[in-house]
Amino acid sequence: MINKLVITSKNEEFLRRIVELSGETITVCEQCGTCSGGCPLVLEMDVTPAEMMRMVQLGQEEVAETRTIWLCASCFSCTVKCPRGLDPSKVAEALRQLSLRKAIDHIDIMNIPADEMDKLPQIALVSAFRKLTG
Ligand code: SF4
Ligand code: SF4
C-alpha cells in the first residue's frame, strides 16, 4: 500500500520560515541531485544537500536536527552548479539559525583540549565561533 503524503499547515509554516530566513525559493528545487554530487562533505553528512532541500520543501522540521546543516562549509560548489540557481548553503545557514537564535551553541571552548587549541589556526577558531555560536 502506498502511504499518502500529507502536508500540514505546520509543515507549510516551517517551509515559509526557512524561505524567509534563507532568501531562497526552495520550492523550485527539482531534486536533480547535482548539489549532492559535487559536495566535498557529502560522505560525512547524514542527509545529502538535495535531501536537505527536499525535507525543507516538505516542511519536515527534523531536518534542523541533521549533522548536514552543521557540516556545510559554505564552499558554494553546489551553488555554482545548481540548474535552478539555488544556494543550499543559505538553506543550511537558515536551519542553523533556528538553533542559534535559541542561544543553543554547537561549540564549547572549555571542551577544546589545550594542545588542540595551540595547534588550531586562530582564523579557524574565529570562523567556528561565528558559525557555531548564537
Ligand atoms: S542542484 Fe539545485 S535543483 Fe538540483 S537538487 Fe540541488 S538544490 Fe535542487
Ligand atoms: S556549500 Fe555546503 S552543501 Fe554546498 S557543496 Fe559546499 S559543503 Fe556541500
PDB file of C-alpha atoms and ligand atoms in Angstrom:
ATOM      1  CA  MET A   1       0.000   0.000   0.000  1.00  0.00           C
ATOM      2  CA  ILE A   2       1.330   3.469  -0.843  1.00  0.00           C
ATOM      3  CA  ASN A   3       1.191   5.915   2.050  1.00  0.00           C
ATOM      4  CA  LYS A   4      -0.270   9.269   1.072  1.00  0.00           C
ATOM      5  CA  LEU A   5       1.971  12.236   1.894  1.00  0.00           C
ATOM      6  CA  VAL A   6       0.079  14.763   3.985  1.00  0.00           C
ATOM      7  CA  ILE A   7       1.381  18.331   4.178  1.00  0.00           C
ATOM      8  CA  THR A   8       0.007  20.093   7.237  1.00  0.00           C
ATOM      9  CA  SER A   9      -0.181  23.824   7.965  1.00  0.00           C
ATOM     10  CA  LYS A  10       2.737  23.287  10.388  1.00  0.00           C
ATOM     11  CA  ASN A  11       4.829  21.886   7.513  1.00  0.00           C
ATOM     12  CA  GLU A  12       3.862  24.874   5.347  1.00  0.00           C
ATOM     13  CA  GLU A  13       4.758  27.323   8.105  1.00  0.00           C
ATOM     14  CA  PHE A  14       8.180  25.684   8.546  1.00  0.00           C
ATOM     15  CA  LEU A  15       8.852  25.938   4.790  1.00  0.00           C
ATOM     16  CA  ARG A  16       7.704  29.578   4.759  1.00  0.00           C
ATOM     17  CA  ARG A  17      10.030  30.401   7.653  1.00  0.00           C
ATOM     18  CA  ILE A  18      13.090  28.816   6.021  1.00  0.00           C
ATOM     19  CA  VAL A  19      12.321  30.509   2.692  1.00  0.00           C
ATOM     20  CA  GLU A  20      12.144  33.833   4.549  1.00  0.00           C
ATOM     21  CA  LEU A  21      15.348  33.252   6.542  1.00  0.00           C
ATOM     22  CA  SER A  22      17.372  31.909   3.593  1.00  0.00           C
ATOM     23  CA  GLY A  23      16.001  34.118   0.840  1.00  0.00           C
ATOM     24  CA  GLU A  24      15.927  31.004  -1.393  1.00  0.00           C
ATOM     25  CA  THR A  25      12.895  29.886  -3.414  1.00  0.00           C
ATOM     26  CA  ILE A  26      13.233  26.335  -2.125  1.00  0.00           C
ATOM     27  CA  THR A  27      10.070  25.128  -3.868  1.00  0.00           C
ATOM     28  CA  VAL A  28      11.781  25.343  -7.296  1.00  0.00           C
ATOM     29  CA  CYS A  29      14.345  22.648  -6.371  1.00  0.00           C
ATOM     30  CA  GLU A  30      13.821  19.861  -8.904  1.00  0.00           C
ATOM     31  CA  GLN A  31      15.736  17.235  -6.920  1.00  0.00           C
ATOM     32  CA  CYS A  32      18.311  16.685  -9.656  1.00  0.00           C
ATOM     33  CA  GLY A  33      20.975  15.821  -7.053  1.00  0.00           C
ATOM     34  CA  THR A  34      23.715  17.910  -8.680  1.00  0.00           C
ATOM     35  CA  CYS A  35      24.393  19.661  -5.357  1.00  0.00           C
ATOM     36  CA  SER A  36      24.945  16.338  -3.584  1.00  0.00           C
ATOM     37  CA  GLY A  37      27.174  15.016  -6.375  1.00  0.00           C
ATOM     38  CA  GLY A  38      29.590  17.938  -6.110  1.00  0.00           C
ATOM     39  CA  CYS A  39      29.586  18.427  -2.344  1.00  0.00           C
ATOM     40  CA  PRO A  40      33.038  17.771  -0.829  1.00  0.00           C
ATOM     41  CA  LEU A  41      31.494  16.876   2.537  1.00  0.00           C
ATOM     42  CA  VAL A  42      28.634  14.654   1.415  1.00  0.00           C
ATOM     43  CA  LEU A  43      30.229  11.437   2.707  1.00  0.00           C
ATOM     44  CA  GLU A  44      30.269  12.863   6.240  1.00  0.00           C
ATOM     45  CA  MET A  45      26.651  14.053   6.064  1.00  0.00           C
ATOM     46  CA  ASP A  46      23.621  12.162   7.362  1.00  0.00           C
ATOM     47  CA  VAL A  47      21.378  13.589   4.650  1.00  0.00           C
ATOM     48  CA  THR A  48      22.671  14.879   1.313  1.00  0.00           C
ATOM     49  CA  PRO A  49      22.226  18.535   0.366  1.00  0.00           C
ATOM     50  CA  ALA A  50      19.469  17.508  -2.092  1.00  0.00           C
ATOM     51  CA  GLU A  51      17.717  15.525   0.663  1.00  0.00           C
ATOM     52  CA  MET A  52      18.009  18.548   2.953  1.00  0.00           C
ATOM     53  CA  MET A  53      16.297  20.668   0.288  1.00  0.00           C
ATOM     54  CA  ARG A  54      13.512  18.080  -0.113  1.00  0.00           C
ATOM     55  CA  MET A  55      12.938  17.841   3.622  1.00  0.00           C
ATOM     56  CA  VAL A  56      12.533  21.620   3.774  1.00  0.00           C
ATOM     57  CA  GLN A  57      10.168  21.566   0.772  1.00  0.00           C
ATOM     58  CA  LEU A  58       8.034  19.099   2.711  1.00  0.00           C
ATOM     59  CA  GLY A  59       8.272  21.148   5.896  1.00  0.00           C
ATOM     60  CA  GLN A  60       9.939  18.328   7.831  1.00  0.00           C
ATOM     61  CA  GLU A  61      11.290  20.081  10.905  1.00  0.00           C
ATOM     62  CA  GLU A  62      13.610  17.185  11.758  1.00  0.00           C
ATOM     63  CA  VAL A  63      15.930  18.494   9.040  1.00  0.00           C
ATOM     64  CA  ALA A  64      17.072  21.019  11.672  1.00  0.00           C
ATOM     65  CA  GLU A  65      18.427  18.089  13.734  1.00  0.00           C
ATOM     66  CA  THR A  66      20.712  16.742  10.994  1.00  0.00           C
ATOM     67  CA  ARG A  67      24.523  16.839  11.039  1.00  0.00           C
ATOM     68  CA  THR A  68      24.423  18.120   7.479  1.00  0.00           C
ATOM     69  CA  ILE A  69      23.408  21.666   8.376  1.00  0.00           C
ATOM     70  CA  TRP A  70      26.417  21.994  10.713  1.00  0.00           C
ATOM     71  CA  LEU A  71      28.852  20.340   8.304  1.00  0.00           C
ATOM     72  CA  CYS A  72      28.044  22.535   5.310  1.00  0.00           C
ATOM     73  CA  ALA A  73      31.183  24.615   4.777  1.00  0.00           C
ATOM     74  CA  SER A  74      29.524  27.212   2.534  1.00  0.00           C
ATOM     75  CA  CYS A  75      32.026  26.345  -0.198  1.00  0.00           C
ATOM     76  CA  PHE A  76      29.418  27.173  -2.882  1.00  0.00           C
ATOM     77  CA  SER A  77      30.310  24.148  -5.066  1.00  0.00           C
ATOM     78  CA  CYS A  78      26.627  23.314  -5.145  1.00  0.00           C
ATOM     79  CA  THR A  79      25.547  26.886  -5.756  1.00  0.00           C
ATOM     80  CA  VAL A  80      27.576  27.348  -8.933  1.00  0.00           C
ATOM     81  CA  LYS A  81      26.178  24.125 -10.437  1.00  0.00           C
ATOM     82  CA  CYS A  82      22.523  24.232  -9.399  1.00  0.00           C
ATOM     83  CA  PRO A  83      20.359  24.392 -12.566  1.00  0.00           C
ATOM     84  CA  ARG A  84      17.726  26.297 -10.582  1.00  0.00           C
ATOM     85  CA  GLY A  85      20.121  28.932  -9.248  1.00  0.00           C
ATOM     86  CA  LEU A  86      19.583  27.821  -5.664  1.00  0.00           C
ATOM     87  CA  ASP A  87      22.085  28.117  -2.845  1.00  0.00           C
ATOM     88  CA  PRO A  88      21.738  25.129  -0.463  1.00  0.00           C
ATOM     89  CA  SER A  89      24.368  26.667   1.842  1.00  0.00           C
ATOM     90  CA  LYS A  90      21.970  29.535   2.595  1.00  0.00           C
ATOM     91  CA  VAL A  91      19.293  26.970   3.439  1.00  0.00           C
ATOM     92  CA  ALA A  92      21.710  25.181   5.797  1.00  0.00           C
ATOM     93  CA  GLU A  93      22.552  28.524   7.383  1.00  0.00           C
ATOM     94  CA  ALA A  94      18.868  29.353   7.873  1.00  0.00           C
ATOM     95  CA  LEU A  95      18.375  25.970   9.561  1.00  0.00           C
ATOM     96  CA  ARG A  96      21.348  26.636  11.868  1.00  0.00           C
ATOM     97  CA  GLN A  97      19.817  29.973  12.778  1.00  0.00           C
ATOM     98  CA  LEU A  98      16.759  28.194  14.191  1.00  0.00           C
ATOM     99  CA  SER A  99      19.016  26.656  16.821  1.00  0.00           C
ATOM    100  CA  LEU A 100      21.440  29.550  17.317  1.00  0.00           C
ATOM    101  CA  ARG A 101      18.619  32.060  17.825  1.00  0.00           C
ATOM    102  CA  LYS A 102      17.600  29.990  20.843  1.00  0.00           C
ATOM    103  CA  ALA A 103      21.182  30.502  22.109  1.00  0.00           C
ATOM    104  CA  ILE A 104      21.956  26.799  21.680  1.00  0.00           C
ATOM    105  CA  ASP A 105      25.667  26.747  20.815  1.00  0.00           C
ATOM    106  CA  HIS A 106      27.357  23.929  18.910  1.00  0.00           C
ATOM    107  CA  ILE A 107      30.862  24.525  20.172  1.00  0.00           C
ATOM    108  CA  ASP A 108      32.156  24.837  23.730  1.00  0.00           C
ATOM    109  CA  ILE A 109      35.562  26.437  24.135  1.00  0.00           C
ATOM    110  CA  MET A 110      36.002  24.731  27.520  1.00  0.00           C
ATOM    111  CA  ASN A 111      35.839  21.334  25.796  1.00  0.00           C
ATOM    112  CA  ILE A 112      38.635  22.005  23.317  1.00  0.00           C
ATOM    113  CA  PRO A 113      41.808  20.372  24.702  1.00  0.00           C
ATOM    114  CA  ALA A 114      44.664  22.827  25.331  1.00  0.00           C
ATOM    115  CA  ASP A 115      47.048  21.016  22.945  1.00  0.00           C
ATOM    116  CA  GLU A 116      44.401  21.187  20.175  1.00  0.00           C
ATOM    117  CA  MET A 117      43.862  24.854  20.929  1.00  0.00           C
ATOM    118  CA  ASP A 118      47.595  25.513  20.462  1.00  0.00           C
ATOM    119  CA  LYS A 119      47.562  23.792  17.071  1.00  0.00           C
ATOM    120  CA  LEU A 120      44.410  25.351  15.619  1.00  0.00           C
ATOM    121  CA  PRO A 121      44.871  28.385  13.389  1.00  0.00           C
ATOM    122  CA  GLN A 122      43.275  31.436  15.013  1.00  0.00           C
ATOM    123  CA  ILE A 123      41.185  32.106  11.905  1.00  0.00           C
ATOM    124  CA  ALA A 124      39.663  28.601  12.153  1.00  0.00           C
ATOM    125  CA  LEU A 125      38.612  29.261  15.737  1.00  0.00           C
ATOM    126  CA  VAL A 126      37.128  32.659  14.915  1.00  0.00           C
ATOM    127  CA  SER A 127      35.273  31.180  11.969  1.00  0.00           C
ATOM    128  CA  ALA A 128      33.970  28.256  14.066  1.00  0.00           C
ATOM    129  CA  PHE A 129      32.698  30.604  16.744  1.00  0.00           C
ATOM    130  CA  ARG A 130      30.960  32.761  14.129  1.00  0.00           C
ATOM    131  CA  LYS A 131      29.259  29.740  12.609  1.00  0.00           C
ATOM    132  CA  LEU A 132      28.514  27.632  15.669  1.00  0.00           C
ATOM    133  CA  THR A 133      27.535  30.049  18.420  1.00  0.00           C
ATOM    134  CA  GLY A 134      24.384  32.097  18.816  1.00  0.00           C
TER     135      GLY A 134
HETATM  136  S1  SF4 B   1      21.277  21.174  -7.574  1.00  0.00           S
HETATM  137 FE1  SF4 B   1      19.644  22.666  -7.142  1.00  0.00          FE
HETATM  138  S2  SF4 B   1      17.803  21.839  -8.140  1.00  0.00           S
HETATM  139 FE2  SF4 B   1      19.304  20.164  -8.019  1.00  0.00          FE
HETATM  140  S3  SF4 B   1      18.777  19.088  -6.090  1.00  0.00           S
HETATM  141 FE3  SF4 B   1      20.350  20.602  -5.592  1.00  0.00          FE
HETATM  142  S4  SF4 B   1      19.252  22.469  -4.940  1.00  0.00           S
HETATM  143 FE4  SF4 B   1      17.791  21.124  -6.029  1.00  0.00          FE
HETATM  144  S1  SF4 B   2      28.044  24.797   0.171  1.00  0.00           S
HETATM  145 FE1  SF4 B   2      27.662  23.169   1.683  1.00  0.00          FE
HETATM  146  S2  SF4 B   2      26.181  21.789   0.703  1.00  0.00           S
HETATM  147 FE2  SF4 B   2      27.071  23.070  -0.899  1.00  0.00          FE
HETATM  148  S3  SF4 B   2      28.764  21.858  -1.735  1.00  0.00           S
HETATM  149 FE3  SF4 B   2      29.616  23.196  -0.142  1.00  0.00          FE
HETATM  150  S4  SF4 B   2      29.578  21.998   1.753  1.00  0.00           S
HETATM  151 FE4  SF4 B   2      28.229  20.973   0.266  1.00  0.00          FE
END
